[in-house]
PDB file of C-alpha atoms in Angstrom:
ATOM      1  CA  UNK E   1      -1.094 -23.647 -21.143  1.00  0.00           C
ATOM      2  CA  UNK E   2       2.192 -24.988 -22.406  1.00  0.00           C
ATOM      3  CA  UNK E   3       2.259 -28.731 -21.358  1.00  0.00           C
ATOM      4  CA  UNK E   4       2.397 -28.917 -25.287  1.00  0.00           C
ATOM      5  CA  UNK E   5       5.863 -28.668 -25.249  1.00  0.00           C
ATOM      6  CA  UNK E   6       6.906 -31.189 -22.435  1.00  0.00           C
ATOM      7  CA  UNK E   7       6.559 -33.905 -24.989  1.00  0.00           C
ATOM      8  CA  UNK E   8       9.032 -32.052 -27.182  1.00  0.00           C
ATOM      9  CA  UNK E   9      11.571 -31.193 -24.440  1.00  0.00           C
ATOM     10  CA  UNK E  10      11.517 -34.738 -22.770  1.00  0.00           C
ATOM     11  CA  UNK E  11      13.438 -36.323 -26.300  1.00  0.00           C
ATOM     12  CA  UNK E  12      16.466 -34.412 -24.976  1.00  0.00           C
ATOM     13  CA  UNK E  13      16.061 -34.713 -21.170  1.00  0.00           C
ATOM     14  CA  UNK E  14      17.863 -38.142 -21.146  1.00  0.00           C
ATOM     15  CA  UNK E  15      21.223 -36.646 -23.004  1.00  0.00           C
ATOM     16  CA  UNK E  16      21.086 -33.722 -20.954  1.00  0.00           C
ATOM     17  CA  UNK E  17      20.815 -34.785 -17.102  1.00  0.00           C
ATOM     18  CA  UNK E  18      24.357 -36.726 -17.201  1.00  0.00           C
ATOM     19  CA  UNK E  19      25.609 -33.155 -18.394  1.00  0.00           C
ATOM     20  CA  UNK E  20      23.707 -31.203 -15.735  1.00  0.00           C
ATOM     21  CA  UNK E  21      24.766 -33.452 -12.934  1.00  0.00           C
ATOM     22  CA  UNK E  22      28.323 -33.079 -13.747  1.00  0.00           C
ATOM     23  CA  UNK E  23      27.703 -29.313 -13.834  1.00  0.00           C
ATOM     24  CA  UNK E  24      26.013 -28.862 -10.780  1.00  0.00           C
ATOM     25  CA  UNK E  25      29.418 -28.880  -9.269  1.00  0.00           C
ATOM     26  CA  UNK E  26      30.835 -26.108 -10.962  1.00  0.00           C
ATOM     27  CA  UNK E  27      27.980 -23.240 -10.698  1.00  0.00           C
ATOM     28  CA  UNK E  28      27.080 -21.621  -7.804  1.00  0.00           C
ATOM     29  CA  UNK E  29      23.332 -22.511  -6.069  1.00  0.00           C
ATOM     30  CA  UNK E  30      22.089 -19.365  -6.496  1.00  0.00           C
ATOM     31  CA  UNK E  31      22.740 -19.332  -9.943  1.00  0.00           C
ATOM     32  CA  UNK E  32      20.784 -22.431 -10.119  1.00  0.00           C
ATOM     33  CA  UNK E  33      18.030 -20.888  -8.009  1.00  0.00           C
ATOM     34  CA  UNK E  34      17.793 -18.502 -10.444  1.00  0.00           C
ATOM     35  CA  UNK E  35      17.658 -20.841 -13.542  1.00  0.00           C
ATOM     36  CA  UNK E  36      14.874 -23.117 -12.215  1.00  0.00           C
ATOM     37  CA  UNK E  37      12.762 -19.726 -11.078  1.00  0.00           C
ATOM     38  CA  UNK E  38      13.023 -18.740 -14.597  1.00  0.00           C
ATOM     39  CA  UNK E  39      12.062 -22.072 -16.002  1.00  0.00           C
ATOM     40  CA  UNK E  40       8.907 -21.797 -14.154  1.00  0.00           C
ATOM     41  CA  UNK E  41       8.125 -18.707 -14.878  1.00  0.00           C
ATOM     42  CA  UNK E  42       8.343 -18.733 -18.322  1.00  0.00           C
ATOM     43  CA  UNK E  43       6.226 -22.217 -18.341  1.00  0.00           C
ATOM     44  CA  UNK E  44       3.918 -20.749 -16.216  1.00  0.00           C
ATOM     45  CA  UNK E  45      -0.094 -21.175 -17.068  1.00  0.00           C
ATOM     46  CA  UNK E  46      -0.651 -17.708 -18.939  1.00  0.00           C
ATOM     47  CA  UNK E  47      -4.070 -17.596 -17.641  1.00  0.00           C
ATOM     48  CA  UNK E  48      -6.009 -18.724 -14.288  1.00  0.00           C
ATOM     49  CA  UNK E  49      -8.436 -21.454 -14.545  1.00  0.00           C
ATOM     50  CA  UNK E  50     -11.421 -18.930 -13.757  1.00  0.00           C
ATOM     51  CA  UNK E  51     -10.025 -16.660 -17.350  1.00  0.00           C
ATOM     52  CA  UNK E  52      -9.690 -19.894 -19.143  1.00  0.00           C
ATOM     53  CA  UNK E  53     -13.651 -21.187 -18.139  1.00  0.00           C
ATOM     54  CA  UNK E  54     -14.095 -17.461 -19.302  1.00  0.00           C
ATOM     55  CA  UNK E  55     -12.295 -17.669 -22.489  1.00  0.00           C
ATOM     56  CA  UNK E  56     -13.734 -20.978 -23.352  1.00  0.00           C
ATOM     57  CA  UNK E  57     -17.847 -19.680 -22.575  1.00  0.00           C
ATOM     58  CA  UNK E  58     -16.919 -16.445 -24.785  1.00  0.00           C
ATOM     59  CA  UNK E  59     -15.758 -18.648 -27.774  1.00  0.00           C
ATOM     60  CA  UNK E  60     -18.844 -21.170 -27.082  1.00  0.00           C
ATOM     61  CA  UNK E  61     -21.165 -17.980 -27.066  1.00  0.00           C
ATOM     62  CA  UNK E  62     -19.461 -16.761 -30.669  1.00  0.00           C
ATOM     63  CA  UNK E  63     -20.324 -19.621 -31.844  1.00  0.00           C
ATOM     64  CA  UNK E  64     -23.782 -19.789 -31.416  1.00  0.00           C
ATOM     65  CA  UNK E  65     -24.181 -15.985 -31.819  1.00  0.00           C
ATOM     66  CA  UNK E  66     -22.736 -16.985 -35.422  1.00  0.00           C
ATOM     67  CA  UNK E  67     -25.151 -20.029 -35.551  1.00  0.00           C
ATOM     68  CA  UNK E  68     -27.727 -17.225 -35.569  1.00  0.00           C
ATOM     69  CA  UNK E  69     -28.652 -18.321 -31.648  1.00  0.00           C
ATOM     70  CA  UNK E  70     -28.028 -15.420 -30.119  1.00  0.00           C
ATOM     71  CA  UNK E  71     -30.444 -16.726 -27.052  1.00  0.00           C
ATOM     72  CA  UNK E  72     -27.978 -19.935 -25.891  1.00  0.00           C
ATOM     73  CA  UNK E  73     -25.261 -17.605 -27.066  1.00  0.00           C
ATOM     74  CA  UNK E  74     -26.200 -14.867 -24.116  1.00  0.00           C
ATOM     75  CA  UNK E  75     -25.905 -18.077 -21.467  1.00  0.00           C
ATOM     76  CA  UNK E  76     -22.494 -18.568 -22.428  1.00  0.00           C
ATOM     77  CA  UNK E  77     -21.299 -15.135 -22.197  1.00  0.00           C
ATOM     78  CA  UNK E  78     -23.053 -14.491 -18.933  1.00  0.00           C
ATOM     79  CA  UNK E  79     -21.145 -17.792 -17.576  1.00  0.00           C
ATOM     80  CA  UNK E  80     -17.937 -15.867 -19.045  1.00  0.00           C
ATOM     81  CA  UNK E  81     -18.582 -13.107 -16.853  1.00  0.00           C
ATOM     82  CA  UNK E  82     -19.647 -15.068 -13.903  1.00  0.00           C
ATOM     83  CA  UNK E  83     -15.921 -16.350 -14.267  1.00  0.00           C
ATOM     84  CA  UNK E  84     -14.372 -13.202 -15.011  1.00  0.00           C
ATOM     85  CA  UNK E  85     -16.795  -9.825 -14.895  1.00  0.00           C
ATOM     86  CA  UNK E  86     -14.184  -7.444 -16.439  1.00  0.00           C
ATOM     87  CA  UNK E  87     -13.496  -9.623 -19.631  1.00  0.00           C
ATOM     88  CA  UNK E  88     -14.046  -6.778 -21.894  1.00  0.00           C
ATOM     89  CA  UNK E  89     -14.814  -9.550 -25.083  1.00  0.00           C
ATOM     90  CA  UNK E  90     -17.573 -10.994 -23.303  1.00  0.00           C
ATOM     91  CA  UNK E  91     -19.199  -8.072 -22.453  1.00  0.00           C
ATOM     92  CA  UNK E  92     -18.956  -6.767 -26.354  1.00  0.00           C
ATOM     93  CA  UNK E  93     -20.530 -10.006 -27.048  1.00  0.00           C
ATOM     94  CA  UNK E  94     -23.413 -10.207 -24.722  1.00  0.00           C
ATOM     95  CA  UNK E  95     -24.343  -6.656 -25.576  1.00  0.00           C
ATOM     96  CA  UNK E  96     -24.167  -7.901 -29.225  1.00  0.00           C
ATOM     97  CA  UNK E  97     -25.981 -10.454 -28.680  1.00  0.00           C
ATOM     98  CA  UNK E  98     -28.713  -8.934 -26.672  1.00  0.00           C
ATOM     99  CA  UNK E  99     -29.603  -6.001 -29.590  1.00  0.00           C
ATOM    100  CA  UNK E 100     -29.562  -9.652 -31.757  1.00  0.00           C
ATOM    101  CA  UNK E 101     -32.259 -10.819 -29.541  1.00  0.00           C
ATOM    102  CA  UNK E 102     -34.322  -7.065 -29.352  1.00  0.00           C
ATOM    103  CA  UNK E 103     -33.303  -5.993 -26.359  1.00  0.00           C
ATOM    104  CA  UNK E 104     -31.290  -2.568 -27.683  1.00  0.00           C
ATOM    105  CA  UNK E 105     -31.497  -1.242 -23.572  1.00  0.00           C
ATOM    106  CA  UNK E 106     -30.108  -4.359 -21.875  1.00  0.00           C
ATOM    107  CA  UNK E 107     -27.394  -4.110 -24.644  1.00  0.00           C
ATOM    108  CA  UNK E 108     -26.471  -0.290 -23.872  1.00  0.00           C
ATOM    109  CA  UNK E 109     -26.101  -1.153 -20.143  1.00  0.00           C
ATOM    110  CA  UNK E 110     -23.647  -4.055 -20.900  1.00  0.00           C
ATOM    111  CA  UNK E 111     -21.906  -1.389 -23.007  1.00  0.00           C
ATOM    112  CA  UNK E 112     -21.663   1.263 -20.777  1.00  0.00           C
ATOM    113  CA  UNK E 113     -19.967  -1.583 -18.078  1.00  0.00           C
ATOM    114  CA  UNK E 114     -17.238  -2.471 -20.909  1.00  0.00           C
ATOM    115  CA  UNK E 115     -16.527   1.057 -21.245  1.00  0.00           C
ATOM    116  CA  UNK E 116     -16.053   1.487 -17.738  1.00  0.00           C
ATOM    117  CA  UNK E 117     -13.708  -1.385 -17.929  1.00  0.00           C
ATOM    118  CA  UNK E 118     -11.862  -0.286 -20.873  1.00  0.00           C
ATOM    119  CA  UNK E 119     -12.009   2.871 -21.224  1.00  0.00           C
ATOM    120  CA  UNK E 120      -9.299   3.449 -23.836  1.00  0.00           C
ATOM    121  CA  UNK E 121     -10.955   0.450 -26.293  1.00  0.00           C
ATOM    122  CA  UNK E 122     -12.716   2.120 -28.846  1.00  0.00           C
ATOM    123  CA  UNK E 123     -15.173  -0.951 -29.447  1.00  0.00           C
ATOM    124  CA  UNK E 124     -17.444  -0.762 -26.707  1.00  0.00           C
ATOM    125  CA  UNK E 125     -18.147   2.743 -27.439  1.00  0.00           C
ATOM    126  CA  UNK E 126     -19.265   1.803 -31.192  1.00  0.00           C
ATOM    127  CA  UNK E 127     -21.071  -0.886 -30.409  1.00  0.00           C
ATOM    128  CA  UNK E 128     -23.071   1.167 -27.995  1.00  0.00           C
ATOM    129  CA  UNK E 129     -23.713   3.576 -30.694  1.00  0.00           C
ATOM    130  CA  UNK E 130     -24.735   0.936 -32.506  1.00  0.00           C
ATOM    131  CA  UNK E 131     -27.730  -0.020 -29.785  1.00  0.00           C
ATOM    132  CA  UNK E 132     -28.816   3.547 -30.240  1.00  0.00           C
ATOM    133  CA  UNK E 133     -29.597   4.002 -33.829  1.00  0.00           C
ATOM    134  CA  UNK E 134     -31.308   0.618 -33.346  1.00  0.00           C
ATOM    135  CA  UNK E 135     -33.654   2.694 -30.668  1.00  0.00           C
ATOM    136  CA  UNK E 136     -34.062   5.438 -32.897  1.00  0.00           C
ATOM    137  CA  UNK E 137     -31.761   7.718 -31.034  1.00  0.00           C
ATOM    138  CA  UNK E 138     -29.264   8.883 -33.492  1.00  0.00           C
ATOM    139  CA  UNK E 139     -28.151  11.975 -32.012  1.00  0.00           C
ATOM    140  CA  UNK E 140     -27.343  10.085 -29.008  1.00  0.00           C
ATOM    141  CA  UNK E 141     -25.130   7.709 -31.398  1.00  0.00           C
ATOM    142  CA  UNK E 142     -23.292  10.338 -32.679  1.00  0.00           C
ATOM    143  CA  UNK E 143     -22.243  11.971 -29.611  1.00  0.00           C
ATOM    144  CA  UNK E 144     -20.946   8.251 -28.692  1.00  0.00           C
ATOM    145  CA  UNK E 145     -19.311   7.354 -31.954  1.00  0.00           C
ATOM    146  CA  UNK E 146     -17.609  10.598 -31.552  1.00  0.00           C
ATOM    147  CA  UNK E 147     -16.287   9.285 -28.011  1.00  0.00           C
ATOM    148  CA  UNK E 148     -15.271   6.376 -30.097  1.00  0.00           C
ATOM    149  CA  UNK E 149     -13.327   8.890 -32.405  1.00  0.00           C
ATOM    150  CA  UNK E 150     -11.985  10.991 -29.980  1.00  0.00           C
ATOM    151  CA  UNK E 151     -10.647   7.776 -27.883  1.00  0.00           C
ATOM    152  CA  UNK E 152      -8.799   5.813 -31.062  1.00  0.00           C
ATOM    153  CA  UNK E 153      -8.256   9.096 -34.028  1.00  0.00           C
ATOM    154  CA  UNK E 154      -7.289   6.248 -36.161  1.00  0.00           C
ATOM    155  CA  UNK E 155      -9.818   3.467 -35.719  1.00  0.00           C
ATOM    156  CA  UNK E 156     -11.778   3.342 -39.130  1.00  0.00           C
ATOM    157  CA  UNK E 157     -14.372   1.501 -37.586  1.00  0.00           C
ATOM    158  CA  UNK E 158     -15.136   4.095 -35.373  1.00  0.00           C
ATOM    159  CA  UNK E 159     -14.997   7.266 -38.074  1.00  0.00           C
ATOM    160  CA  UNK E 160     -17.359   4.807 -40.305  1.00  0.00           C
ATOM    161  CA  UNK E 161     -19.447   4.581 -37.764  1.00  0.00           C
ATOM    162  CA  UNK E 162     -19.265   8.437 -36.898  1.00  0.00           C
ATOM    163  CA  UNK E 163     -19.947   9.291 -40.840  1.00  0.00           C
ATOM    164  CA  UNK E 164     -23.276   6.612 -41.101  1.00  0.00           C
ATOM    165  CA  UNK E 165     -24.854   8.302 -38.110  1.00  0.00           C
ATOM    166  CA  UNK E 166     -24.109  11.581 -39.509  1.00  0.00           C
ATOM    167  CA  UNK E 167     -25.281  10.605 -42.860  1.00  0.00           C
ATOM    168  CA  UNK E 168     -28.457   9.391 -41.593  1.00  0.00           C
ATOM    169  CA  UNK E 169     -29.083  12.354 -39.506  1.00  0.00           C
ATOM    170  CA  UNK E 170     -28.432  14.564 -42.390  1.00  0.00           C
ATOM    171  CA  UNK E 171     -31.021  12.104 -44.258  1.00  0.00           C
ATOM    172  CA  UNK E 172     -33.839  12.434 -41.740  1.00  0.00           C
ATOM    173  CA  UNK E 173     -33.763  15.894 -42.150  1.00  0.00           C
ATOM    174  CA  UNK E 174     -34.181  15.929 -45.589  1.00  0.00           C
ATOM    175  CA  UNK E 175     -37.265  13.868 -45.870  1.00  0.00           C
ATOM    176  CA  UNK E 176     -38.541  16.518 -42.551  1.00  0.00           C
ATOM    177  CA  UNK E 177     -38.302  19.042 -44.572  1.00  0.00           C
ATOM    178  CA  UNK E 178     -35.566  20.955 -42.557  1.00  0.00           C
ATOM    179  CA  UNK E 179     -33.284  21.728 -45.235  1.00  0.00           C
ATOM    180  CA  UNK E 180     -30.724  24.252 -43.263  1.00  0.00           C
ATOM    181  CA  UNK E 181     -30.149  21.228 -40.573  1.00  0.00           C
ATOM    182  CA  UNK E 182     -29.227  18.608 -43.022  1.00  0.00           C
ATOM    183  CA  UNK E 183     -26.388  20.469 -44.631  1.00  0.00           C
ATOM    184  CA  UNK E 184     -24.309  20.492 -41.400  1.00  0.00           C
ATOM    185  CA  UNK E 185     -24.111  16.599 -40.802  1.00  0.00           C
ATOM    186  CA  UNK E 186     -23.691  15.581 -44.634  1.00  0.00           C
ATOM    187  CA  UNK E 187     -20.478  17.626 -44.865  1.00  0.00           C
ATOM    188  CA  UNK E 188     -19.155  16.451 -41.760  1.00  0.00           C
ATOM    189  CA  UNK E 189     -20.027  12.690 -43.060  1.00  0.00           C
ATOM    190  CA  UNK E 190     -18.042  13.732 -46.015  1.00  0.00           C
ATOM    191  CA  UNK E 191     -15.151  15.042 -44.254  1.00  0.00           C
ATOM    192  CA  UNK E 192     -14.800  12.109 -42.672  1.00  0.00           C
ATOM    193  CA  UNK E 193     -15.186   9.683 -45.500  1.00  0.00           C
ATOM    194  CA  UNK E 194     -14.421  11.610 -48.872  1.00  0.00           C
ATOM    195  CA  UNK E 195     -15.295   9.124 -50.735  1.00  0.00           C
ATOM    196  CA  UNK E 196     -19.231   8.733 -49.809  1.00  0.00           C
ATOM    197  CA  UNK E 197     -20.745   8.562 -53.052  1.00  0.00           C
ATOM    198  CA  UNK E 198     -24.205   8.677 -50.851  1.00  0.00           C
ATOM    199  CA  UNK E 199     -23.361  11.642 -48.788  1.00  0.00           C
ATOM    200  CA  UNK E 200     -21.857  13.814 -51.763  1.00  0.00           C
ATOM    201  CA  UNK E 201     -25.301  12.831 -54.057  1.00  0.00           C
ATOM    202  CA  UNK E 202     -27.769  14.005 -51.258  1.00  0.00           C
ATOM    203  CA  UNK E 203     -25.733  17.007 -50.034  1.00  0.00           C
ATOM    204  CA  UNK E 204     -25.504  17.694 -53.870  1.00  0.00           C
ATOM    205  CA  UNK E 205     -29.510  17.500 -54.526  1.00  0.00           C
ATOM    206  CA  UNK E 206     -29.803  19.615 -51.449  1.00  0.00           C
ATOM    207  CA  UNK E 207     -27.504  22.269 -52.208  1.00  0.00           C
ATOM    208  CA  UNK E 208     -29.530  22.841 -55.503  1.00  0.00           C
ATOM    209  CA  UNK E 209     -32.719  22.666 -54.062  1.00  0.00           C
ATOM    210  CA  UNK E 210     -32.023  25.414 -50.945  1.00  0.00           C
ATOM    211  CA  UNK E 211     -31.229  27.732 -54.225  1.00  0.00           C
ATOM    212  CA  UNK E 212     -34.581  27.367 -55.312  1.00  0.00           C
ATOM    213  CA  UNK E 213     -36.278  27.717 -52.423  1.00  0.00           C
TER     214      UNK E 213
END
């Protein structure tokens, strides 16, 4: 809100209303009309009260997600989207929140509604990703962190995120045994983050021990 400034403004009201009386006169109503609409518009609440409760739970529920109470935290962000159910940041939260708490599923769901919100935000799509290699399922994460890639080219978080999954994947294979399988994912980890001291030292080991196999 901007009631802020009426304190600020009033120190000049008295000076100027002799001066806007004696101009009234001279300039047309609608000219006027069209002054006073703009005043109000431009002082106009930049949220509703319902975004504001929203805005207000979301920061609460940060809070005590950063308190390491990601329980009390989930209350808050669920009153958030009681008050307004397509506020993308609450939804990140609560998902965040709820893979805090152990419950990786409940978390994915949340995600998948903050994608359908936002479909263009690349941070609901990591952060479901995320809830995946929590579960285990990290060839499901990568096909979402590449969503993430393909939706913002740019985002570093999301091509991090794309090259850890990869680099794990290439990992498990290694200690499986499946030698062939691993190569693939640690190059593409590489491509995407040159400088992976990790990724080049196990596709390095690997390369020299498929020549002695």
């Amino acid at each position: 809100y901007r009631l802020a400034l009426v304190p600020f403004v009033m120190v000049f009201a008295a000076g100027g209303v002799a001066l806007l009386v004696d101009r009234w006169r001279k300039v047309p109503h609608i000219a006027w009309a069209a002054a006073i609409a703009l005043a109000i518009a431009s002082n106009w609440p930049l949220h509703t009260a319902a975004s504001q409760i929203a805005i207000t739970e979301n920061n609460i529920g940060t809070a005590l997600q950063d308190a390491e109470r990601p329980s009390e935290a989930i209350d808050h962000y669920r009153r958030a989207l009681a008050r307004a159910p397509d506020y993308a940041p609450a939804m990140n939260n609560l998902g965040t929140a709820l893979r805090a708490a152990g419950h990786a599923s409940e978390a994915i769901a949340i995600y998948d509604e903050a994608i359908a919100a936002r479909p263009q935000d690349e941070t609901a799509y990591v952060n479901k990703g995320n809830a995946l290699m929590a579960l285990g399922r990290t060839s499901d994460a990568i096909a979402v962190y590449r969503q993430a890639v393909a939706v913002a080219p740019r985002s570093s978080h999301a091509t991090t995120a794309l090259a850890n999954a990869l680099y794990d994947d290439g990992t498990e294979a290694i200690q499986r045994g499946n030698y062939e399988r691993a190569v693939s994912p640690l190059k593409e980890a590489i491509a995407l983050r040159p400088g992976y001291g990790e990724a080049h030292n196990n596709l390095g080991q690997l390369l020299e021990r498929t020549r002695q196999f």
